[in-house]
Short mmCIF file of C-alpha atoms in Angstrom, two decimals:
data_model
loop_
_atom_site.label_atom_id
_atom_site.label_comp_id
_atom_site.label_asym_id
_atom_site.label_seq_id
_atom_site.Cartn_x
_atom_site.Cartn_y
_atom_site.Cartn_z
CA MET I 187 -106.21 -72.08 -225.59
CA ALA I 188 -102.77 -73.25 -224.50
CA THR I 189 -102.52 -76.22 -222.19
CA ALA I 190 -99.64 -77.85 -220.39
CA ASN I 191 -98.80 -80.94 -218.38
CA ALA I 192 -96.46 -80.47 -215.45
CA ARG I 193 -95.26 -82.20 -212.34
CA HIS I 194 -93.97 -80.75 -209.12
CA ILE I 195 -92.46 -81.44 -205.74
CA LEU I 196 -93.79 -79.26 -202.92
CA VAL I 197 -91.79 -78.82 -199.71
CA LYS I 198 -91.85 -76.41 -196.74
CA THR I 199 -88.44 -74.76 -197.03
CA LYS I 200 -86.26 -73.32 -199.76
CA GLU I 201 -83.33 -75.29 -198.36
CA GLU I 202 -85.20 -78.58 -198.72
CA ALA I 203 -86.16 -77.67 -202.29
CA GLU I 204 -82.53 -76.85 -203.13
CA GLU I 205 -81.38 -80.15 -201.64
CA ILE I 206 -83.90 -82.10 -203.74
CA LYS I 207 -82.98 -80.10 -206.85
CA GLN I 208 -79.36 -81.12 -206.32
CA GLN I 209 -80.43 -84.77 -206.07
CA LEU I 210 -82.27 -84.36 -209.39
CA ALA I 211 -79.15 -82.81 -210.95
CA ASN I 212 -77.22 -85.85 -209.74
CA GLY I 213 -79.58 -88.18 -211.60
CA LYS I 214 -82.23 -89.08 -209.02
CA ASP I 215 -85.68 -89.84 -210.40
CA PHE I 216 -88.21 -86.99 -210.20
CA ALA I 217 -91.19 -89.28 -209.63
CA MET I 218 -89.46 -91.18 -206.83
CA LEU I 219 -88.44 -87.95 -205.07
CA ALA I 220 -91.97 -86.55 -205.45
CA LYS I 221 -93.47 -89.66 -203.87
CA LYS I 222 -90.97 -89.49 -201.01
CA HIS I 223 -90.88 -85.74 -200.25
CA SER I 224 -93.82 -83.83 -201.74
CA LEU I 225 -96.40 -82.33 -199.39
CA CYS I 226 -98.96 -82.39 -202.23
CA LYS I 227 -100.26 -85.86 -201.48
CA SER I 228 -102.64 -86.11 -204.45
CA SER I 229 -99.89 -85.47 -207.01
CA ALA I 230 -97.15 -87.20 -205.01
CA LYS I 231 -98.93 -90.52 -205.50
CA LYS I 232 -98.56 -89.94 -209.26
CA GLY I 233 -94.89 -88.96 -209.12
CA GLY I 234 -95.75 -85.28 -208.89
CA ASP I 235 -97.93 -85.32 -212.03
CA LEU I 236 -100.57 -82.58 -212.07
CA GLY I 237 -102.15 -83.64 -215.35
CA GLU I 238 -103.14 -81.25 -218.12
CA PHE I 239 -104.32 -77.73 -217.30
CA GLY I 240 -104.63 -74.30 -218.85
CA PRO I 241 -103.38 -70.87 -217.81
CA GLY I 242 -105.02 -69.46 -214.70
CA LYS I 243 -105.72 -72.83 -213.10
CA MET I 244 -102.64 -72.63 -210.88
CA LEU I 245 -101.16 -69.79 -208.85
CA LYS I 246 -99.50 -67.03 -210.90
CA ALA I 247 -95.94 -67.91 -209.84
CA PHE I 248 -96.60 -71.51 -210.85
CA ASP I 249 -98.16 -70.52 -214.21
CA ASN I 250 -95.20 -68.25 -214.95
CA VAL I 251 -92.91 -71.27 -214.87
CA VAL I 252 -95.19 -73.72 -216.66
CA PHE I 253 -96.19 -71.42 -219.51
CA LYS I 254 -93.02 -69.33 -219.94
CA LYS I 255 -89.95 -71.40 -219.01
CA PRO I 256 -88.36 -74.17 -221.14
CA VAL I 257 -90.01 -77.58 -221.00
CA LEU I 258 -88.33 -80.72 -219.66
CA LYS I 259 -86.17 -78.74 -217.23
CA VAL I 260 -86.62 -78.50 -213.48
CA HIS I 261 -87.29 -74.94 -212.34
CA GLY I 262 -87.36 -73.57 -208.85
CA PRO I 263 -87.58 -73.32 -206.00
CA VAL I 264 -90.75 -71.36 -206.76
CA LYS I 265 -92.38 -69.85 -203.66
CA THR I 266 -96.16 -69.86 -203.29
CA LYS I 267 -98.50 -69.69 -200.31
CA PHE I 268 -98.22 -73.49 -200.10
CA GLY I 269 -94.43 -73.65 -199.82
CA TYR I 270 -91.61 -74.16 -202.32
CA HIS I 271 -92.10 -76.01 -205.58
CA LEU I 272 -89.74 -77.67 -208.00
CA ILE I 273 -91.60 -77.67 -211.31
CA GLU I 274 -91.03 -79.56 -214.54
CA THR I 275 -93.25 -78.88 -217.53
CA ILE I 276 -93.64 -82.11 -219.50
CA TYR I 277 -95.27 -80.50 -222.52
CA ARG I 278 -97.00 -77.33 -223.54
CA SER I 279 -99.31 -76.89 -226.53
#
């Protein structure tokens, strides 16, 4: 079964996600921004790291990014019932 490791930044609004994505494009550190802005407190402490997981462990919109989009690129904002995510897949096997 395929597995992946990803990290994310979760915020309330699409605008906030876009603003953070622009900061990332300008060279800001993903982990630092996750610790500062992410509403997902458990992963924020780890720089947004969600650890390793398989398909179906996250919401479908989240899985679609992690298991289908290119790795080591920031994708989003991705809307889920929790808010807006910026997602970076670290690796996928």
